[in-house]
Amino acid sequence: MRPLFHPAIEDVRPEAILHALADPARAAIFASITQAGCVQACSAVSSLGDRVIPRSSLSSHFKVLREAGLIRSERHGVEMRNHSRCAEVEARFPGLLSAIMNAYAGAKACEATVP
Amino acid sequence: MRPLFHPAIEDVRPEAILHALADPARAAIFASITQAGCVQACSAVSSLGDRVIPRSSLSSHFKVLREAGLIRSERHGVEMRNHSRCAEVEARFPGLLSAIMNAYAGAKACEATVP
DNA sequence: CCCCATAGTTCAGAAATTCGGAACTAAGGG
DNA sequence: CCCTTAGTTCCGAATTTCTGAACTATGGGG
């Protein structure tokens, strides 16, 4: 099992962040990690809404988020702890993450009125 | 040639916008259209930096931007006029587009110092 | 120490996307 | 008409994503 790679904050690319968050599943995972005080086990998000996500897919979603520079993952015993890097990303790209998360929240609220 | 489809602003999805702008080429095209007073022919962006973009790829890039709700395209004689829908998108997802464009601008400025 | 359970990763083939060249359509001259 | 310009469509190749199955790693009994 190769060690986890985390890009330095100055190596983080906007296109990688956009690509990572362009998938609603990954955006939801990231939102969950960020809101839940920065720690969330991988298995804690095994399902998302009504959709069940296979473990291999979940693993690659976390990998995409990690390599985009959005989260930091560390093995802690048998489980993984994921921390949001939102403060770092905010410093490098001001307003980006909050605008994206607000956009998703807004769209969700909007479609909830007309299901 | 089927007529061009433009989503209503309330049907615009955040994931579509992020996906569209996650490609640096499309982001550059969108920035160009937005900055150039909202009108830009398709062929005006036939190359981007040092990279030459084939016309079929350019056409599909415009299609992605159009269907994401980022631009409005209308045939005008032999050429196409593309208008940025940034005002509409800004109203629906406040701060999103400016944060994204700033992120790209910031990353570009940063890498220009160490080429 | 060995075995089991849990948590996650890796691999490989299938499915879906994207890329790009060639042929095509549309509009405006001459 | 025919030519040129501007862009679209088609389709096969290349790339990426998805996911089930097998694998690795860690901790806890017995």
PDB file of C-alpha atoms (C1' of nucleotides) in Angstrom:
ATOM      1  CA  MET A   1       0.000   0.000   0.000  1.00  0.00           C
ATOM      2  CA  ARG A   2       1.754   3.084  -1.194  1.00  0.00           C
ATOM      3  CA  PRO A   3       1.820   6.135   1.089  1.00  0.00           C
ATOM      4  CA  LEU A   4      -0.848   8.771   0.545  1.00  0.00           C
ATOM      5  CA  PHE A   5       0.118  11.727  -1.605  1.00  0.00           C
ATOM      6  CA  HIS A   6      -0.916  15.245  -0.647  1.00  0.00           C
ATOM      7  CA  PRO A   7       0.002  18.187  -2.859  1.00  0.00           C
ATOM      8  CA  ALA A   8       1.526  21.266  -1.233  1.00  0.00           C
ATOM      9  CA  ILE A   9      -0.999  24.077  -1.168  1.00  0.00           C
ATOM     10  CA  GLU A  10       0.992  26.073  -3.729  1.00  0.00           C
ATOM     11  CA  ASP A  11       0.814  23.134  -6.140  1.00  0.00           C
ATOM     12  CA  VAL A  12      -2.971  22.933  -5.967  1.00  0.00           C
ATOM     13  CA  ARG A  13      -4.574  23.655  -9.339  1.00  0.00           C
ATOM     14  CA  PRO A  14      -7.964  25.303  -9.808  1.00  0.00           C
ATOM     15  CA  GLU A  15      -8.924  22.819 -12.531  1.00  0.00           C
ATOM     16  CA  ALA A  16      -8.285  19.932 -10.148  1.00  0.00           C
ATOM     17  CA  ILE A  17     -10.551  21.477  -7.528  1.00  0.00           C
ATOM     18  CA  LEU A  18     -13.297  22.155 -10.049  1.00  0.00           C
ATOM     19  CA  HIS A  19     -13.003  18.683 -11.485  1.00  0.00           C
ATOM     20  CA  ALA A  20     -13.145  17.113  -8.021  1.00  0.00           C
ATOM     21  CA  LEU A  21     -16.203  19.099  -6.996  1.00  0.00           C
ATOM     22  CA  ALA A  22     -17.954  18.785 -10.374  1.00  0.00           C
ATOM     23  CA  ASP A  23     -19.174  15.389  -9.207  1.00  0.00           C
ATOM     24  CA  PRO A  24     -22.140  15.843  -6.841  1.00  0.00           C
ATOM     25  CA  ALA A  25     -21.132  12.736  -4.880  1.00  0.00           C
ATOM     26  CA  ARG A  26     -17.664  14.089  -4.218  1.00  0.00           C
ATOM     27  CA  ALA A  27     -19.035  17.529  -3.440  1.00  0.00           C
ATOM     28  CA  ALA A  28     -21.368  15.953  -0.873  1.00  0.00           C
ATOM     29  CA  ILE A  29     -18.500  13.991   0.658  1.00  0.00           C
ATOM     30  CA  PHE A  30     -16.388  17.117   0.866  1.00  0.00           C
ATOM     31  CA  ALA A  31     -19.259  19.094   2.384  1.00  0.00           C
ATOM     32  CA  SER A  32     -19.765  16.356   4.929  1.00  0.00           C
ATOM     33  CA  ILE A  33     -16.096  16.312   5.929  1.00  0.00           C
ATOM     34  CA  THR A  34     -15.919  20.085   6.137  1.00  0.00           C
ATOM     35  CA  GLN A  35     -19.083  20.462   8.181  1.00  0.00           C
ATOM     36  CA  ALA A  36     -18.389  17.527  10.497  1.00  0.00           C
ATOM     37  CA  GLY A  37     -15.503  19.325  12.179  1.00  0.00           C
ATOM     38  CA  CYS A  38     -12.934  18.029   9.727  1.00  0.00           C
ATOM     39  CA  VAL A  39     -12.999  14.332  10.625  1.00  0.00           C
ATOM     40  CA  GLN A  40     -14.975  11.680   8.814  1.00  0.00           C
ATOM     41  CA  ALA A  41     -14.235   8.036   8.291  1.00  0.00           C
ATOM     42  CA  CYS A  42     -14.418   6.727   4.765  1.00  0.00           C
ATOM     43  CA  SER A  43     -17.191   4.305   5.591  1.00  0.00           C
ATOM     44  CA  ALA A  44     -19.272   7.040   7.226  1.00  0.00           C
ATOM     45  CA  VAL A  45     -20.438   8.122   3.801  1.00  0.00           C
ATOM     46  CA  SER A  46     -21.057   4.717   2.305  1.00  0.00           C
ATOM     47  CA  SER A  47     -24.406   5.827   0.989  1.00  0.00           C
ATOM     48  CA  LEU A  48     -25.442   9.204  -0.291  1.00  0.00           C
ATOM     49  CA  GLY A  49     -29.090  10.064  -0.486  1.00  0.00           C
ATOM     50  CA  ASP A  50     -30.683   6.982  -2.029  1.00  0.00           C
ATOM     51  CA  ARG A  51     -27.604   6.015  -3.985  1.00  0.00           C
ATOM     52  CA  VAL A  52     -25.293   3.323  -2.636  1.00  0.00           C
ATOM     53  CA  ILE A  53     -21.659   3.921  -3.531  1.00  0.00           C
ATOM     54  CA  PRO A  54     -19.417   0.843  -3.840  1.00  0.00           C
ATOM     55  CA  ARG A  55     -16.335   0.880  -1.633  1.00  0.00           C
ATOM     56  CA  SER A  56     -13.922   0.928  -4.519  1.00  0.00           C
ATOM     57  CA  SER A  57     -15.665   3.974  -5.964  1.00  0.00           C
ATOM     58  CA  LEU A  58     -15.630   5.642  -2.579  1.00  0.00           C
ATOM     59  CA  SER A  59     -11.921   5.000  -2.297  1.00  0.00           C
ATOM     60  CA  SER A  60     -11.241   6.645  -5.635  1.00  0.00           C
ATOM     61  CA  HIS A  61     -13.500   9.594  -4.751  1.00  0.00           C
ATOM     62  CA  PHE A  62     -11.392  10.181  -1.647  1.00  0.00           C
ATOM     63  CA  LYS A  63      -8.281   9.865  -3.737  1.00  0.00           C
ATOM     64  CA  VAL A  64      -9.506  12.515  -6.173  1.00  0.00           C
ATOM     65  CA  LEU A  65     -10.377  14.883  -3.329  1.00  0.00           C
ATOM     66  CA  ARG A  66      -7.010  14.234  -1.685  1.00  0.00           C
ATOM     67  CA  GLU A  67      -4.965  14.766  -4.833  1.00  0.00           C
ATOM     68  CA  ALA A  68      -6.910  17.893  -5.690  1.00  0.00           C
ATOM     69  CA  GLY A  69      -5.698  19.282  -2.367  1.00  0.00           C
ATOM     70  CA  LEU A  70      -9.152  19.478  -0.805  1.00  0.00           C
ATOM     71  CA  ILE A  71      -8.650  16.991   2.024  1.00  0.00           C
ATOM     72  CA  ARG A  72      -5.851  15.494   4.059  1.00  0.00           C
ATOM     73  CA  SER A  73      -6.156  11.814   4.934  1.00  0.00           C
ATOM     74  CA  GLU A  74      -4.256   9.945   7.578  1.00  0.00           C
ATOM     75  CA  ARG A  75      -4.405   6.358   8.592  1.00  0.00           C
ATOM     76  CA  HIS A  76      -5.298   6.044  12.250  1.00  0.00           C
ATOM     77  CA  GLY A  77      -5.411   2.497  13.395  1.00  0.00           C
ATOM     78  CA  VAL A  78      -7.699   0.563  11.115  1.00  0.00           C
ATOM     79  CA  GLU A  79      -9.588   3.574   9.894  1.00  0.00           C
ATOM     80  CA  MET A  80      -8.897   6.691   7.899  1.00  0.00           C
ATOM     81  CA  ARG A  81      -9.348  10.208   9.185  1.00  0.00           C
ATOM     82  CA  ASN A  82     -10.061  12.870   6.646  1.00  0.00           C
ATOM     83  CA  HIS A  83      -9.530  16.525   7.377  1.00  0.00           C
ATOM     84  CA  SER A  84     -10.769  19.323   5.205  1.00  0.00           C
ATOM     85  CA  ARG A  85      -8.056  21.619   3.896  1.00  0.00           C
ATOM     86  CA  CYS A  86     -10.596  24.352   3.348  1.00  0.00           C
ATOM     87  CA  ALA A  87      -8.660  26.963   5.337  1.00  0.00           C
ATOM     88  CA  GLU A  88      -5.560  26.476   3.197  1.00  0.00           C
ATOM     89  CA  VAL A  89      -7.553  26.452  -0.019  1.00  0.00           C
ATOM     90  CA  GLU A  90      -9.462  29.536   1.086  1.00  0.00           C
ATOM     91  CA  ALA A  91      -6.171  31.361   1.610  1.00  0.00           C
ATOM     92  CA  ARG A  92      -4.964  30.415  -1.853  1.00  0.00           C
ATOM     93  CA  PHE A  93      -8.259  30.836  -3.749  1.00  0.00           C
ATOM     94  CA  PRO A  94     -10.407  33.249  -1.740  1.00  0.00           C
ATOM     95  CA  GLY A  95     -14.131  32.612  -1.876  1.00  0.00           C
ATOM     96  CA  LEU A  96     -13.882  29.622  -4.175  1.00  0.00           C
ATOM     97  CA  LEU A  97     -15.012  26.835  -1.886  1.00  0.00           C
ATOM     98  CA  SER A  98     -17.780  28.794  -0.203  1.00  0.00           C
ATOM     99  CA  ALA A  99     -19.169  29.891  -3.575  1.00  0.00           C
ATOM    100  CA  ILE A 100     -19.186  26.313  -4.830  1.00  0.00           C
ATOM    101  CA  MET A 101     -20.769  24.889  -1.703  1.00  0.00           C
ATOM    102  CA  ASN A 102     -23.354  27.675  -1.683  1.00  0.00           C
ATOM    103  CA  ALA A 103     -24.156  26.942  -5.317  1.00  0.00           C
ATOM    104  CA  TYR A 104     -24.843  23.303  -4.519  1.00  0.00           C
ATOM    105  CA  ALA A 105     -26.856  24.205  -1.447  1.00  0.00           C
ATOM    106  CA  GLY A 106     -28.877  26.723  -3.460  1.00  0.00           C
ATOM    107  CA  ALA A 107     -29.620  24.267  -6.260  1.00  0.00           C
ATOM    108  CA  LYS A 108     -30.652  21.602  -3.762  1.00  0.00           C
ATOM    109  CA  ALA A 109     -32.982  23.968  -1.913  1.00  0.00           C
ATOM    110  CA  CYS A 110     -34.493  25.016  -5.221  1.00  0.00           C
ATOM    111  CA  GLU A 111     -35.232  21.507  -6.469  1.00  0.00           C
ATOM    112  CA  ALA A 112     -36.626  20.496  -3.067  1.00  0.00           C
ATOM    113  CA  THR A 113     -39.564  22.844  -3.686  1.00  0.00           C
ATOM    114  CA  VAL A 114     -40.497  21.044  -6.913  1.00  0.00           C
ATOM    115  CA  PRO A 115     -39.687  17.341  -6.523  1.00  0.00           C
TER     116      PRO A 115
ATOM    117  CA  MET B   1     -28.245  21.565 -38.181  1.00  0.00           C
ATOM    118  CA  ARG B   2     -30.388  21.334 -35.103  1.00  0.00           C
ATOM    119  CA  PRO B   3     -31.267  24.564 -33.312  1.00  0.00           C
ATOM    120  CA  LEU B   4     -29.069  25.594 -30.395  1.00  0.00           C
ATOM    121  CA  PHE B   5     -30.281  24.609 -26.953  1.00  0.00           C
ATOM    122  CA  HIS B   6     -29.971  27.011 -24.032  1.00  0.00           C
ATOM    123  CA  PRO B   7     -31.128  25.988 -20.560  1.00  0.00           C
ATOM    124  CA  ALA B   8     -33.311  28.386 -18.598  1.00  0.00           C
ATOM    125  CA  ILE B   9     -31.332  29.949 -15.775  1.00  0.00           C
ATOM    126  CA  GLU B  10     -33.332  28.062 -13.168  1.00  0.00           C
ATOM    127  CA  ASP B  11     -32.391  24.776 -14.834  1.00  0.00           C
ATOM    128  CA  VAL B  12     -28.670  25.500 -14.663  1.00  0.00           C
ATOM    129  CA  ARG B  13     -26.837  22.973 -12.460  1.00  0.00           C
ATOM    130  CA  PRO B  14     -23.755  23.760 -10.401  1.00  0.00           C
ATOM    131  CA  GLU B  15     -22.098  20.501 -11.451  1.00  0.00           C
ATOM    132  CA  ALA B  16     -22.500  21.447 -15.113  1.00  0.00           C
ATOM    133  CA  ILE B  17     -20.825  24.801 -14.517  1.00  0.00           C
ATOM    134  CA  LEU B  18     -17.961  23.240 -12.571  1.00  0.00           C
ATOM    135  CA  HIS B  19     -17.506  20.551 -15.186  1.00  0.00           C
ATOM    136  CA  ALA B  20     -17.490  23.118 -17.981  1.00  0.00           C
ATOM    137  CA  LEU B  21     -14.946  25.334 -16.265  1.00  0.00           C
ATOM    138  CA  ALA B  22     -12.800  22.459 -14.990  1.00  0.00           C
ATOM    139  CA  ASP B  23     -11.168  22.405 -18.414  1.00  0.00           C
ATOM    140  CA  PRO B  24      -8.599  25.228 -18.621  1.00  0.00           C
ATOM    141  CA  ALA B  25      -9.265  25.647 -22.347  1.00  0.00           C
ATOM    142  CA  ARG B  26     -12.978  26.180 -21.764  1.00  0.00           C
ATOM    143  CA  ALA B  27     -12.298  28.450 -18.811  1.00  0.00           C
ATOM    144  CA  ALA B  28     -10.031  30.556 -21.022  1.00  0.00           C
ATOM    145  CA  ILE B  29     -12.679  30.702 -23.748  1.00  0.00           C
ATOM    146  CA  PHE B  30     -15.305  31.743 -21.227  1.00  0.00           C
ATOM    147  CA  ALA B  31     -12.985  34.372 -19.732  1.00  0.00           C
ATOM    148  CA  SER B  32     -12.328  35.711 -23.198  1.00  0.00           C
ATOM    149  CA  ILE B  33     -16.019  35.951 -24.047  1.00  0.00           C
ATOM    150  CA  THR B  34     -16.852  37.568 -20.734  1.00  0.00           C
ATOM    151  CA  GLN B  35     -14.043  40.100 -20.854  1.00  0.00           C
ATOM    152  CA  ALA B  36     -14.477  40.973 -24.522  1.00  0.00           C
ATOM    153  CA  GLY B  37     -17.764  42.726 -23.924  1.00  0.00           C
ATOM    154  CA  CYS B  38     -19.803  39.565 -24.359  1.00  0.00           C
ATOM    155  CA  VAL B  39     -19.253  38.938 -28.072  1.00  0.00           C
ATOM    156  CA  GLN B  40     -16.648  36.628 -29.536  1.00  0.00           C
ATOM    157  CA  ALA B  41     -16.672  34.616 -32.717  1.00  0.00           C
ATOM    158  CA  CYS B  42     -15.853  30.948 -32.460  1.00  0.00           C
ATOM    159  CA  SER B  43     -12.818  31.274 -34.703  1.00  0.00           C
ATOM    160  CA  ALA B  44     -11.430  34.137 -32.619  1.00  0.00           C
ATOM    161  CA  VAL B  45     -10.126  31.605 -30.125  1.00  0.00           C
ATOM    162  CA  SER B  46      -8.782  29.043 -32.583  1.00  0.00           C
ATOM    163  CA  SER B  47      -5.533  28.877 -30.652  1.00  0.00           C
ATOM    164  CA  LEU B  48      -4.975  29.220 -26.954  1.00  0.00           C
ATOM    165  CA  GLY B  49      -1.521  30.017 -25.725  1.00  0.00           C
ATOM    166  CA  ASP B  50       0.721  27.725 -27.744  1.00  0.00           C
ATOM    167  CA  ARG B  51      -1.878  24.999 -28.142  1.00  0.00           C
ATOM    168  CA  VAL B  52      -3.875  24.758 -31.376  1.00  0.00           C
ATOM    169  CA  ILE B  53      -7.408  23.526 -30.847  1.00  0.00           C
ATOM    170  CA  PRO B  54      -9.040  21.631 -33.740  1.00  0.00           C
ATOM    171  CA  ARG B  55     -12.301  23.112 -34.937  1.00  0.00           C
ATOM    172  CA  SER B  56     -14.370  20.107 -33.961  1.00  0.00           C
ATOM    173  CA  SER B  57     -13.033  20.294 -30.421  1.00  0.00           C
ATOM    174  CA  LEU B  58     -13.700  24.021 -30.323  1.00  0.00           C
ATOM    175  CA  SER B  59     -17.252  23.407 -31.432  1.00  0.00           C
ATOM    176  CA  SER B  60     -17.837  20.919 -28.662  1.00  0.00           C
ATOM    177  CA  HIS B  61     -16.232  23.231 -26.097  1.00  0.00           C
ATOM    178  CA  PHE B  62     -18.733  25.920 -27.073  1.00  0.00           C
ATOM    179  CA  LYS B  63     -21.507  23.378 -26.844  1.00  0.00           C
ATOM    180  CA  VAL B  64     -20.484  22.406 -23.314  1.00  0.00           C
ATOM    181  CA  LEU B  65     -20.347  26.054 -22.220  1.00  0.00           C
ATOM    182  CA  ARG B  66     -23.715  26.702 -23.861  1.00  0.00           C
ATOM    183  CA  GLU B  67     -25.462  23.713 -22.323  1.00  0.00           C
ATOM    184  CA  ALA B  68     -23.992  24.477 -18.913  1.00  0.00           C
ATOM    185  CA  GLY B  69     -25.787  27.829 -19.151  1.00  0.00           C
ATOM    186  CA  LEU B  70     -22.615  29.894 -19.232  1.00  0.00           C
ATOM    187  CA  ILE B  71     -22.987  31.413 -22.681  1.00  0.00           C
ATOM    188  CA  ARG B  72     -25.700  32.206 -25.168  1.00  0.00           C
ATOM    189  CA  SER B  73     -24.872  31.644 -28.833  1.00  0.00           C
ATOM    190  CA  GLU B  74     -26.713  32.989 -31.811  1.00  0.00           C
ATOM    191  CA  ARG B  75     -26.036  32.546 -35.461  1.00  0.00           C
ATOM    192  CA  HIS B  76     -25.539  35.906 -37.136  1.00  0.00           C
ATOM    193  CA  GLY B  77     -24.970  35.562 -40.829  1.00  0.00           C
ATOM    194  CA  VAL B  78     -22.102  33.191 -41.381  1.00  0.00           C
ATOM    195  CA  GLU B  79     -20.647  33.577 -37.942  1.00  0.00           C
ATOM    196  CA  MET B  80     -21.628  32.848 -34.380  1.00  0.00           C
ATOM    197  CA  ARG B  81     -21.962  35.436 -31.661  1.00  0.00           C
ATOM    198  CA  ASN B  82     -21.436  34.274 -28.135  1.00  0.00           C
ATOM    199  CA  HIS B  83     -22.663  36.249 -25.172  1.00  0.00           C
ATOM    200  CA  SER B  84     -21.663  35.559 -21.609  1.00  0.00           C
ATOM    201  CA  ARG B  85     -24.581  34.803 -19.301  1.00  0.00           C
ATOM    202  CA  CYS B  86     -22.479  35.781 -16.310  1.00  0.00           C
ATOM    203  CA  ALA B  87     -25.036  38.255 -14.963  1.00  0.00           C
ATOM    204  CA  GLU B  88     -27.765  35.612 -14.881  1.00  0.00           C
ATOM    205  CA  VAL B  89     -25.441  33.023 -13.372  1.00  0.00           C
ATOM    206  CA  GLU B  90     -24.205  35.544 -10.816  1.00  0.00           C
ATOM    207  CA  ALA B  91     -27.795  36.153  -9.733  1.00  0.00           C
ATOM    208  CA  ARG B  92     -28.418  32.459  -9.324  1.00  0.00           C
ATOM    209  CA  PHE B  93     -25.070  31.440  -7.807  1.00  0.00           C
ATOM    210  CA  PRO B  94     -23.593  34.550  -6.209  1.00  0.00           C
ATOM    211  CA  GLY B  95     -19.821  34.826  -6.305  1.00  0.00           C
ATOM    212  CA  LEU B  96     -19.301  31.535  -8.122  1.00  0.00           C
ATOM    213  CA  LEU B  97     -17.991  32.725 -11.457  1.00  0.00           C
ATOM    214  CA  SER B  98     -15.795  35.480 -10.053  1.00  0.00           C
ATOM    215  CA  ALA B  99     -14.240  33.088  -7.524  1.00  0.00           C
ATOM    216  CA  ILE B 100     -13.489  30.572 -10.276  1.00  0.00           C
ATOM    217  CA  MET B 101     -12.041  33.132 -12.644  1.00  0.00           C
ATOM    218  CA  ASN B 102      -9.970  34.651  -9.849  1.00  0.00           C
ATOM    219  CA  ALA B 103      -8.665  31.201  -8.940  1.00  0.00           C
ATOM    220  CA  TYR B 104      -7.470  30.632 -12.510  1.00  0.00           C
ATOM    221  CA  ALA B 105      -5.986  34.123 -12.692  1.00  0.00           C
ATOM    222  CA  GLY B 106      -4.219  33.603  -9.374  1.00  0.00           C
ATOM    223  CA  ALA B 107      -2.768  30.242 -10.385  1.00  0.00           C
ATOM    224  CA  LYS B 108      -1.596  31.649 -13.703  1.00  0.00           C
ATOM    225  CA  ALA B 109       0.094  34.629 -12.050  1.00  0.00           C
ATOM    226  CA  CYS B 110       1.766  32.277  -9.583  1.00  0.00           C
ATOM    227  CA  GLU B 111       3.197  29.923 -12.179  1.00  0.00           C
ATOM    228  CA  ALA B 112       4.372  32.835 -14.320  1.00  0.00           C
ATOM    229  CA  THR B 113       6.936  33.675 -11.645  1.00  0.00           C
ATOM    230  CA  VAL B 114       8.494  30.190 -11.832  1.00  0.00           C
ATOM    231  CA  PRO B 115       8.286  28.981 -15.444  1.00  0.00           C
TER     232      PRO B 115
ATOM    233  C1'  DC C   1       0.712 -16.737  17.390  1.00  0.00           C
ATOM    234  C1'  DC C   2      -3.087 -17.568  14.389  1.00  0.00           C
ATOM    235  C1'  DC C   3      -7.482 -16.440  12.835  1.00  0.00           C
ATOM    236  C1'  DC C   4     -11.195 -13.387  12.157  1.00  0.00           C
ATOM    237  C1'  DA C   5     -13.412  -8.966  11.362  1.00  0.00           C
ATOM    238  C1'  DT C   6     -13.114  -4.372   9.804  1.00  0.00           C
ATOM    239  C1'  DA C   7     -11.386  -0.654   6.716  1.00  0.00           C
ATOM    240  C1'  DG C   8      -9.644   0.532   2.717  1.00  0.00           C
ATOM    241  C1'  DT C   9      -6.692  -0.207  -1.668  1.00  0.00           C
ATOM    242  C1'  DT C  10      -5.531  -2.161  -6.017  1.00  0.00           C
ATOM    243  C1'  DC C  11      -6.453  -4.444 -10.249  1.00  0.00           C
ATOM    244  C1'  DA C  12      -8.773  -5.439 -14.478  1.00  0.00           C
ATOM    245  C1'  DG C  13     -12.367  -5.407 -17.628  1.00  0.00           C
ATOM    246  C1'  DA C  14     -16.628  -2.871 -18.964  1.00  0.00           C
ATOM    247  C1'  DA C  15     -18.927   1.418 -19.699  1.00  0.00           C
ATOM    248  C1'  DA C  16     -18.914   6.140 -20.587  1.00  0.00           C
ATOM    249  C1'  DT C  17     -16.438  10.459 -22.187  1.00  0.00           C
ATOM    250  C1'  DT C  18     -13.542  13.099 -24.775  1.00  0.00           C
ATOM    251  C1'  DC C  19     -10.572  14.051 -28.823  1.00  0.00           C
ATOM    252  C1'  DG C  20      -9.904  15.069 -33.505  1.00  0.00           C
ATOM    253  C1'  DG C  21      -9.858  14.232 -38.609  1.00  0.00           C
ATOM    254  C1'  DA C  22     -12.930  14.086 -42.539  1.00  0.00           C
ATOM    255  C1'  DA C  23     -17.080  14.996 -44.556  1.00  0.00           C
ATOM    256  C1'  DC C  24     -21.083  17.848 -44.326  1.00  0.00           C
ATOM    257  C1'  DT C  25     -24.305  22.067 -43.887  1.00  0.00           C
ATOM    258  C1'  DA C  26     -25.260  27.067 -44.082  1.00  0.00           C
ATOM    259  C1'  DA C  27     -24.718  31.800 -45.587  1.00  0.00           C
ATOM    260  C1'  DG C  28     -22.693  35.380 -48.288  1.00  0.00           C
ATOM    261  C1'  DG C  29     -20.458  37.020 -52.181  1.00  0.00           C
ATOM    262  C1'  DG C  30     -18.850  37.247 -57.237  1.00  0.00           C
TER     263       DG C  30
ATOM    264  C1'  DC D   1     -23.619  28.242 -59.708  1.00  0.00           C
ATOM    265  C1'  DC D   2     -19.254  27.906 -57.440  1.00  0.00           C
ATOM    266  C1'  DC D   3     -16.111  29.397 -53.952  1.00  0.00           C
ATOM    267  C1'  DT D   4     -14.935  30.767 -49.388  1.00  0.00           C
ATOM    268  C1'  DT D   5     -15.697  31.180 -44.615  1.00  0.00           C
ATOM    269  C1'  DA D   6     -17.698  29.383 -40.277  1.00  0.00           C
ATOM    270  C1'  DG D   7     -19.176  25.846 -37.803  1.00  0.00           C
ATOM    271  C1'  DT D   8     -21.442  21.201 -37.011  1.00  0.00           C
ATOM    272  C1'  DT D   9     -21.812  16.267 -37.204  1.00  0.00           C
ATOM    273  C1'  DC D  10     -20.080  11.686 -37.495  1.00  0.00           C
ATOM    274  C1'  DC D  11     -17.322   8.116 -36.103  1.00  0.00           C
ATOM    275  C1'  DG D  12     -13.280   5.569 -34.654  1.00  0.00           C
ATOM    276  C1'  DA D  13      -9.398   6.046 -31.341  1.00  0.00           C
ATOM    277  C1'  DA D  14      -7.732   7.377 -26.917  1.00  0.00           C
ATOM    278  C1'  DT D  15      -8.645   8.452 -22.281  1.00  0.00           C
ATOM    279  C1'  DT D  16     -11.208   8.335 -18.088  1.00  0.00           C
ATOM    280  C1'  DT D  17     -14.482   6.518 -14.846  1.00  0.00           C
ATOM    281  C1'  DC D  18     -16.939   2.777 -12.620  1.00  0.00           C
ATOM    282  C1'  DT D  19     -17.174  -1.313  -9.949  1.00  0.00           C
ATOM    283  C1'  DG D  20     -16.754  -6.286  -8.522  1.00  0.00           C
ATOM    284  C1'  DA D  21     -13.242  -9.287  -6.868  1.00  0.00           C
ATOM    285  C1'  DA D  22      -9.063 -10.068  -4.825  1.00  0.00           C
ATOM    286  C1'  DC D  23      -5.668  -8.128  -1.821  1.00  0.00           C
ATOM    287  C1'  DT D  24      -3.256  -5.528   2.197  1.00  0.00           C
ATOM    288  C1'  DA D  25      -3.217  -3.654   6.726  1.00  0.00           C
ATOM    289  C1'  DT D  26      -4.527  -3.245  11.542  1.00  0.00           C
ATOM    290  C1'  DG D  27      -6.621  -4.619  15.881  1.00  0.00           C
ATOM    291  C1'  DG D  28      -8.688  -7.969  18.894  1.00  0.00           C
ATOM    292  C1'  DG D  29      -9.593 -12.230  20.801  1.00  0.00           C
ATOM    293  C1'  DG D  30      -8.680 -17.309  21.882  1.00  0.00           C
TER     294       DG D  30
END
